[in-house]
PDB file of C-alpha atoms in Angstrom:
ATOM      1  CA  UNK Z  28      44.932  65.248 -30.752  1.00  0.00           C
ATOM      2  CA  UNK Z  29      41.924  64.962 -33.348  1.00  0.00           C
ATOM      3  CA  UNK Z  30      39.132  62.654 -33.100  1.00  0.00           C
ATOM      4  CA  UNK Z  31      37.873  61.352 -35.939  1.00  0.00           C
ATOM      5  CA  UNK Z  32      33.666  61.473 -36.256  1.00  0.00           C
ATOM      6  CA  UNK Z  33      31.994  58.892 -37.938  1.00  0.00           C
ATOM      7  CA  UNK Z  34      29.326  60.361 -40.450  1.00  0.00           C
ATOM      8  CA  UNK Z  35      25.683  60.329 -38.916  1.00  0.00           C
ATOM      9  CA  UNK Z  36      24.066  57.262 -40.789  1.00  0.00           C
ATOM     10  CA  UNK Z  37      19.967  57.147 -39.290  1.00  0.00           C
ATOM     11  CA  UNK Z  38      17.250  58.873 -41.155  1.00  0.00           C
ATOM     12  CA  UNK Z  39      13.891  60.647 -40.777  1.00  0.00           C
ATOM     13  CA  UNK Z  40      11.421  57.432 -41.097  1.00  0.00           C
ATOM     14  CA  UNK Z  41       9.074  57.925 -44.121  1.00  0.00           C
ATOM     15  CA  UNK Z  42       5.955  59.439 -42.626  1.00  0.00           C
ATOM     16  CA  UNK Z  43       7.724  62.381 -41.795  1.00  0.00           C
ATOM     17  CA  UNK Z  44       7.979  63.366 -45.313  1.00  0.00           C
ATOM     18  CA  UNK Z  45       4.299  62.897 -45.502  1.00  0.00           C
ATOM     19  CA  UNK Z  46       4.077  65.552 -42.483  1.00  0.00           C
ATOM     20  CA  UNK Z  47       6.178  68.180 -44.002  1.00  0.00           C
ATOM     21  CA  UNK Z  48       4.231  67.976 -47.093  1.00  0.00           C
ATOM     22  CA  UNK Z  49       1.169  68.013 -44.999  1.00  0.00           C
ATOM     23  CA  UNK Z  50       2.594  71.570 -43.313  1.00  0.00           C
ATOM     24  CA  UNK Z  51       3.201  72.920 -46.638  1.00  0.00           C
ATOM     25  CA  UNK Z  52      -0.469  71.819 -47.793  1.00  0.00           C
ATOM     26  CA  UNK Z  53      -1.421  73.883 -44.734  1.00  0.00           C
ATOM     27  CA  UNK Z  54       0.581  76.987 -45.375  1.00  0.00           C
ATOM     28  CA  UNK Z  55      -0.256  77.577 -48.919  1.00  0.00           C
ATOM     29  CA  UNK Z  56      -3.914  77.237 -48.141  1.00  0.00           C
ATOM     30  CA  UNK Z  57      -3.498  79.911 -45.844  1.00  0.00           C
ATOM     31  CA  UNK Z  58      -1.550  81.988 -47.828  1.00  0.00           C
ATOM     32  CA  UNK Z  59      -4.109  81.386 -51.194  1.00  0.00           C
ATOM     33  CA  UNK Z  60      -7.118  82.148 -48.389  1.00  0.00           C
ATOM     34  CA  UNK Z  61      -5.685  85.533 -47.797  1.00  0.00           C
ATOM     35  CA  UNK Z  62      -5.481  86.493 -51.395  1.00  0.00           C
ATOM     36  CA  UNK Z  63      -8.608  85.169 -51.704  1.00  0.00           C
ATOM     37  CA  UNK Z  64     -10.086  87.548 -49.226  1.00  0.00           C
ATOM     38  CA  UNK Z  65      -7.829  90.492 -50.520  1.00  0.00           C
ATOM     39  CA  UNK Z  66      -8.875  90.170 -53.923  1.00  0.00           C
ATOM     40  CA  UNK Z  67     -12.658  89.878 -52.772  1.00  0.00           C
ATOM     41  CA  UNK Z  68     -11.992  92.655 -50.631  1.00  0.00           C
ATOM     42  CA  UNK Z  69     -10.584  94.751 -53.625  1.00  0.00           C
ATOM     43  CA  UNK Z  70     -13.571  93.441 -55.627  1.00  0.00           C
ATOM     44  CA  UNK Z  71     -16.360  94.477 -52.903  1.00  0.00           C
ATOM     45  CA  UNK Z  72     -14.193  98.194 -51.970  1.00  0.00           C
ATOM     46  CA  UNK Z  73     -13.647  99.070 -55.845  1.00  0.00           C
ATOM     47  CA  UNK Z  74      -9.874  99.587 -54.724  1.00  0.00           C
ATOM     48  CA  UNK Z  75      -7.839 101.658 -56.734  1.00  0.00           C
ATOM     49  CA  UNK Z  76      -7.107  99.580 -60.024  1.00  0.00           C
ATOM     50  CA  UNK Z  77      -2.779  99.663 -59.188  1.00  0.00           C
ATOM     51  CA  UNK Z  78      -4.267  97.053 -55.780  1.00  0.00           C
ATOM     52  CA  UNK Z  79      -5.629  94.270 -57.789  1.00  0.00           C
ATOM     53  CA  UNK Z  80      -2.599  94.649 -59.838  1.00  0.00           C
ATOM     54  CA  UNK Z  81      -0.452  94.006 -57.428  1.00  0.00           C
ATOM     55  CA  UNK Z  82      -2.191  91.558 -55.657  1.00  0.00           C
ATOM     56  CA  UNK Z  83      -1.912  89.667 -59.261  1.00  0.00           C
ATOM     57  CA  UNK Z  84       1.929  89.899 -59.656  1.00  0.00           C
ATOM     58  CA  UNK Z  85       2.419  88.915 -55.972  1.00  0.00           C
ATOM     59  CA  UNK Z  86       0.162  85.655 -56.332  1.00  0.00           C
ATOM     60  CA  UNK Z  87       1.846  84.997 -59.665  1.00  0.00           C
ATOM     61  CA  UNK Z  88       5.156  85.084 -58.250  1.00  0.00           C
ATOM     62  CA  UNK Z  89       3.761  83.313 -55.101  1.00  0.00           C
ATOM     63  CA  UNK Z  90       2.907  80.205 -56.505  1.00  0.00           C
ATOM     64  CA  UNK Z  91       6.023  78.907 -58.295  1.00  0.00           C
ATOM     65  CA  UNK Z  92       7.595  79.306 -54.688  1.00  0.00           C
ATOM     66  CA  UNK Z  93       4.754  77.170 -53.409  1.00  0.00           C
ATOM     67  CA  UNK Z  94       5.644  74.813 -55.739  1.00  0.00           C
ATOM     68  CA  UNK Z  95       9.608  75.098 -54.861  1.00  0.00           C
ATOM     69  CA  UNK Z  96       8.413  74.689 -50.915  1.00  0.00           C
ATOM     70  CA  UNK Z  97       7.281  71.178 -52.099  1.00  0.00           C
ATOM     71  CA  UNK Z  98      10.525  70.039 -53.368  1.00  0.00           C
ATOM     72  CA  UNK Z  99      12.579  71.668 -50.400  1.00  0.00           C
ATOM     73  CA  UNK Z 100      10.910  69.610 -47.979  1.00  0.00           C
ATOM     74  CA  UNK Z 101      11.648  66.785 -50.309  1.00  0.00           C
ATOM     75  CA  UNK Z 102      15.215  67.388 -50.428  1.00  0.00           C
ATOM     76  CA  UNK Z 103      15.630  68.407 -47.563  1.00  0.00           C
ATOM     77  CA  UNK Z 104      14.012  65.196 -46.199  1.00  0.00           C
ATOM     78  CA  UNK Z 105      16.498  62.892 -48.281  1.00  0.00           C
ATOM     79  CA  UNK Z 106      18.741  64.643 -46.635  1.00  0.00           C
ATOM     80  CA  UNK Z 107      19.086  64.389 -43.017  1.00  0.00           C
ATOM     81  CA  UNK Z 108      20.526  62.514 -40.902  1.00  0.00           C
ATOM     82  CA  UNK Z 109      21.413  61.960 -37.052  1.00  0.00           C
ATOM     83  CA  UNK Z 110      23.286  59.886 -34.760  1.00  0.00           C
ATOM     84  CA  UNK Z 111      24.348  59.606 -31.421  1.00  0.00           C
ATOM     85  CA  UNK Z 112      26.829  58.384 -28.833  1.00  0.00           C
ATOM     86  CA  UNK Z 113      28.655  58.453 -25.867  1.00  0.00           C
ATOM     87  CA  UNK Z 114      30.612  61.863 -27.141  1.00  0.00           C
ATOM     88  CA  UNK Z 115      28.587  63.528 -29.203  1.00  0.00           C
ATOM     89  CA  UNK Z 116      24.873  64.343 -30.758  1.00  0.00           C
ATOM     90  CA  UNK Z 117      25.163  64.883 -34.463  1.00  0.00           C
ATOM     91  CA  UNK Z 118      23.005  66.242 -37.188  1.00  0.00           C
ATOM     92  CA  UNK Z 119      23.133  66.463 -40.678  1.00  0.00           C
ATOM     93  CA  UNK Z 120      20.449  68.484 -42.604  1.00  0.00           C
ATOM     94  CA  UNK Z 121      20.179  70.498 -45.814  1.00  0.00           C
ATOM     95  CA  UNK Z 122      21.406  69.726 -49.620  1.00  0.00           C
ATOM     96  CA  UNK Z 123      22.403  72.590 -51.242  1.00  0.00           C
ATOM     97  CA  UNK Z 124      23.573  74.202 -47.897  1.00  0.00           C
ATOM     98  CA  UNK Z 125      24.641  71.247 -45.706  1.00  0.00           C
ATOM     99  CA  UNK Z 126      24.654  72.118 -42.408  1.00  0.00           C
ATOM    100  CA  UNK Z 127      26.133  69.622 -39.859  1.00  0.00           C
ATOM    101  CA  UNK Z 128      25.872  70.381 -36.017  1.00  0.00           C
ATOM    102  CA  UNK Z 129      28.838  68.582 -33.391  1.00  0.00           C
ATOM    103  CA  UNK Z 130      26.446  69.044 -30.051  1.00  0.00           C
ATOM    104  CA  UNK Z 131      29.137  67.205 -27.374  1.00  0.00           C
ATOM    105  CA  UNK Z 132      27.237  65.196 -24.557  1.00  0.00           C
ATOM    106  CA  UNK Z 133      28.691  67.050 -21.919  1.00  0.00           C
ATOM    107  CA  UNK Z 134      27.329  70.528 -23.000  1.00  0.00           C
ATOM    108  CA  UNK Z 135      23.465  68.947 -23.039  1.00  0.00           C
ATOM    109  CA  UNK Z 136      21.037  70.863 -20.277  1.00  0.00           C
ATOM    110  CA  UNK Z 137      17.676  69.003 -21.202  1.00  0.00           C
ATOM    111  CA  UNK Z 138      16.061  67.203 -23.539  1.00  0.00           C
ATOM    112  CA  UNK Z 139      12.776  66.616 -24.247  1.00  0.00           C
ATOM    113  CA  UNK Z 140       9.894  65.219 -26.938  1.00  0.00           C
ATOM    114  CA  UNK Z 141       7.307  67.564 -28.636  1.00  0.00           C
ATOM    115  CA  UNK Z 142       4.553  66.250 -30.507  1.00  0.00           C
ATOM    116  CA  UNK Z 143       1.618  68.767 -32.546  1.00  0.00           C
ATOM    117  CA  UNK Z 144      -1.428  67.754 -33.777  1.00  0.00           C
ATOM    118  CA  UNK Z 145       0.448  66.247 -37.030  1.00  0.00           C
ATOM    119  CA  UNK Z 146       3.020  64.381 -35.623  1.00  0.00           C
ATOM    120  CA  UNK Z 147       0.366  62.957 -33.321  1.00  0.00           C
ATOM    121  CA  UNK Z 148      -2.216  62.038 -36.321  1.00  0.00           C
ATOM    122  CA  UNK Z 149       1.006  59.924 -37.742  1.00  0.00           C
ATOM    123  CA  UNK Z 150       2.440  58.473 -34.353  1.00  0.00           C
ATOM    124  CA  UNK Z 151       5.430  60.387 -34.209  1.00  0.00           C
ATOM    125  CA  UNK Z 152       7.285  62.944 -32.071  1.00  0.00           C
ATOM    126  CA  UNK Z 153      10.532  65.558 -32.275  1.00  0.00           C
ATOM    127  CA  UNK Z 154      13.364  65.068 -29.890  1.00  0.00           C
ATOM    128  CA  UNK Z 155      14.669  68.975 -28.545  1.00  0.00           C
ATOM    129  CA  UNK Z 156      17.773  68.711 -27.229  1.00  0.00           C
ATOM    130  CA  UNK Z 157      19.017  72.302 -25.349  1.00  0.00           C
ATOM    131  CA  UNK Z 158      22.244  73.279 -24.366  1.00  0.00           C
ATOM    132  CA  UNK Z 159      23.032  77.024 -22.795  1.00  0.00           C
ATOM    133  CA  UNK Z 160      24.406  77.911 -26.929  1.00  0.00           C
ATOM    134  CA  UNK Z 161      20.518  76.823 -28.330  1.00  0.00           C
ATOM    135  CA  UNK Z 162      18.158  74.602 -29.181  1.00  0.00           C
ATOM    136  CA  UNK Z 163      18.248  71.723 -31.911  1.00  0.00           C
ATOM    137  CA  UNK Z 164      16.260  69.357 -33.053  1.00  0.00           C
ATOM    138  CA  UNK Z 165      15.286  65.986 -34.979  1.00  0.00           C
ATOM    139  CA  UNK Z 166      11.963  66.752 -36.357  1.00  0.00           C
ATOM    140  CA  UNK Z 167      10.095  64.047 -36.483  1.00  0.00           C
ATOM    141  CA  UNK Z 168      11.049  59.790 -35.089  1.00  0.00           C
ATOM    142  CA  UNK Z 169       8.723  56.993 -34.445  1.00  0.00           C
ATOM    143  CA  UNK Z 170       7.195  57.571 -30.722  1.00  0.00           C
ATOM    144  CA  UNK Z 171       8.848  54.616 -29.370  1.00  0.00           C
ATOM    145  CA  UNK Z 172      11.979  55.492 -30.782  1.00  0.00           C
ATOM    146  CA  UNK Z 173      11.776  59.016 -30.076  1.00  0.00           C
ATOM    147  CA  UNK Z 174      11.261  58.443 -26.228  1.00  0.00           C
ATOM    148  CA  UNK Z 175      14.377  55.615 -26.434  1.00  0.00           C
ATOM    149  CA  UNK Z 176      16.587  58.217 -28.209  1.00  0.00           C
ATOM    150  CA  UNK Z 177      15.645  60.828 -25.458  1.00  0.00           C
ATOM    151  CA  UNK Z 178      16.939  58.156 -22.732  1.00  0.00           C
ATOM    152  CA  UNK Z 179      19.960  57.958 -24.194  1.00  0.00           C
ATOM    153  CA  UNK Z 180      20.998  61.164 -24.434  1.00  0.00           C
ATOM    154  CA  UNK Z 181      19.707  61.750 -20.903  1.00  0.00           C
ATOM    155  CA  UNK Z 182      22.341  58.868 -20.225  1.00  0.00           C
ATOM    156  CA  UNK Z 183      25.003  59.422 -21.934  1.00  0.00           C
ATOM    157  CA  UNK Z 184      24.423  63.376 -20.461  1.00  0.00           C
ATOM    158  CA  UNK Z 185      24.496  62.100 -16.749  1.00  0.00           C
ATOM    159  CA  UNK Z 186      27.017  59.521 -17.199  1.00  0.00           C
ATOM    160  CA  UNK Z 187      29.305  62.245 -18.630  1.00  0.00           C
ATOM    161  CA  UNK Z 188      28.203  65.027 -15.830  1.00  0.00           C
ATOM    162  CA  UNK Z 189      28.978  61.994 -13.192  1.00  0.00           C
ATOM    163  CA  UNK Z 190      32.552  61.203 -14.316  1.00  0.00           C
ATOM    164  CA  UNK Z 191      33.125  65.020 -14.113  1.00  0.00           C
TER     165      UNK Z 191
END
């Protein structure tokens, strides 16, 4: 006997776009900090020429894959997709490699919301849902709806563990 799964239909809301771009902001100032401080240590140490040349190919190849970080998070943002019910937790993310996770109810140990210093500046939260095979996660939901998708699952998890 086969069931047939309806394709997950809700997306991320908006703003979490606007925090994964915010992350990547964050990262790649990080990562152009440290070559700043490399290269101004190689200036200040008179390091051996072959170390600022180096240092110059790896920041040249570094920043086109900033750039391609950007987009990623774009795609990848267009891209994914959740839904739940009484069965089953799905998620859809990636474009080029789609990934889609089946997570049944009855397997779910916990869930739980997360929220970091981002999320909170832009009122929204991650659902973690754990099961004894891993962790997954929706990255990023409106708080309200976040906490109401958390009771659900927490419902449809008991409901199934009671008729057990």
């Amino acid at each position: 006997m086969q069931t047939q799964v309806k394709e997950p239909q809700h997306k991320l809301p908006k703003e979490s776009l606007r925090v994964g771009l915010i992350g990547d902001v964050i990262f790649d100032a990080v990562v152009l900090l440290i070559f700043a401080v490399l290269f101004g240590l190689d200036f200040l140490f008179e390091w051996p020429a072959w170390i600022g040349t180096v240092l110059l190919i790896l920041l040249i190849i570094s920043v086109p894959l900033l750039i391609i970080g950007y987009l990623g998070t774009i795609i990848d943002h267009r891209n994914w997709r959740y839904d739940i019910d009484e069965e089953y937790v799905q998620l859809r993310q990636g474009a080029w490699f789609q990934k889609d996770q089946l997570i049944p109810v009855t397997k779910i140990q916990s869930v739980e919301t997360k929220q970091g210093p981002l999320l909170r500046r832009y009122k929204l939260r991650a659902v973690e849902i754990e099961t004894m095979a891993g962790e997954y996660s929706i990255p990023a939901l409106p708080d309200k709806e976040a906490y109401a998708l958390r009771d659900e699952i927490a419902a449809y998890a008991k409901a199934k563990e009671e008729d057990d």
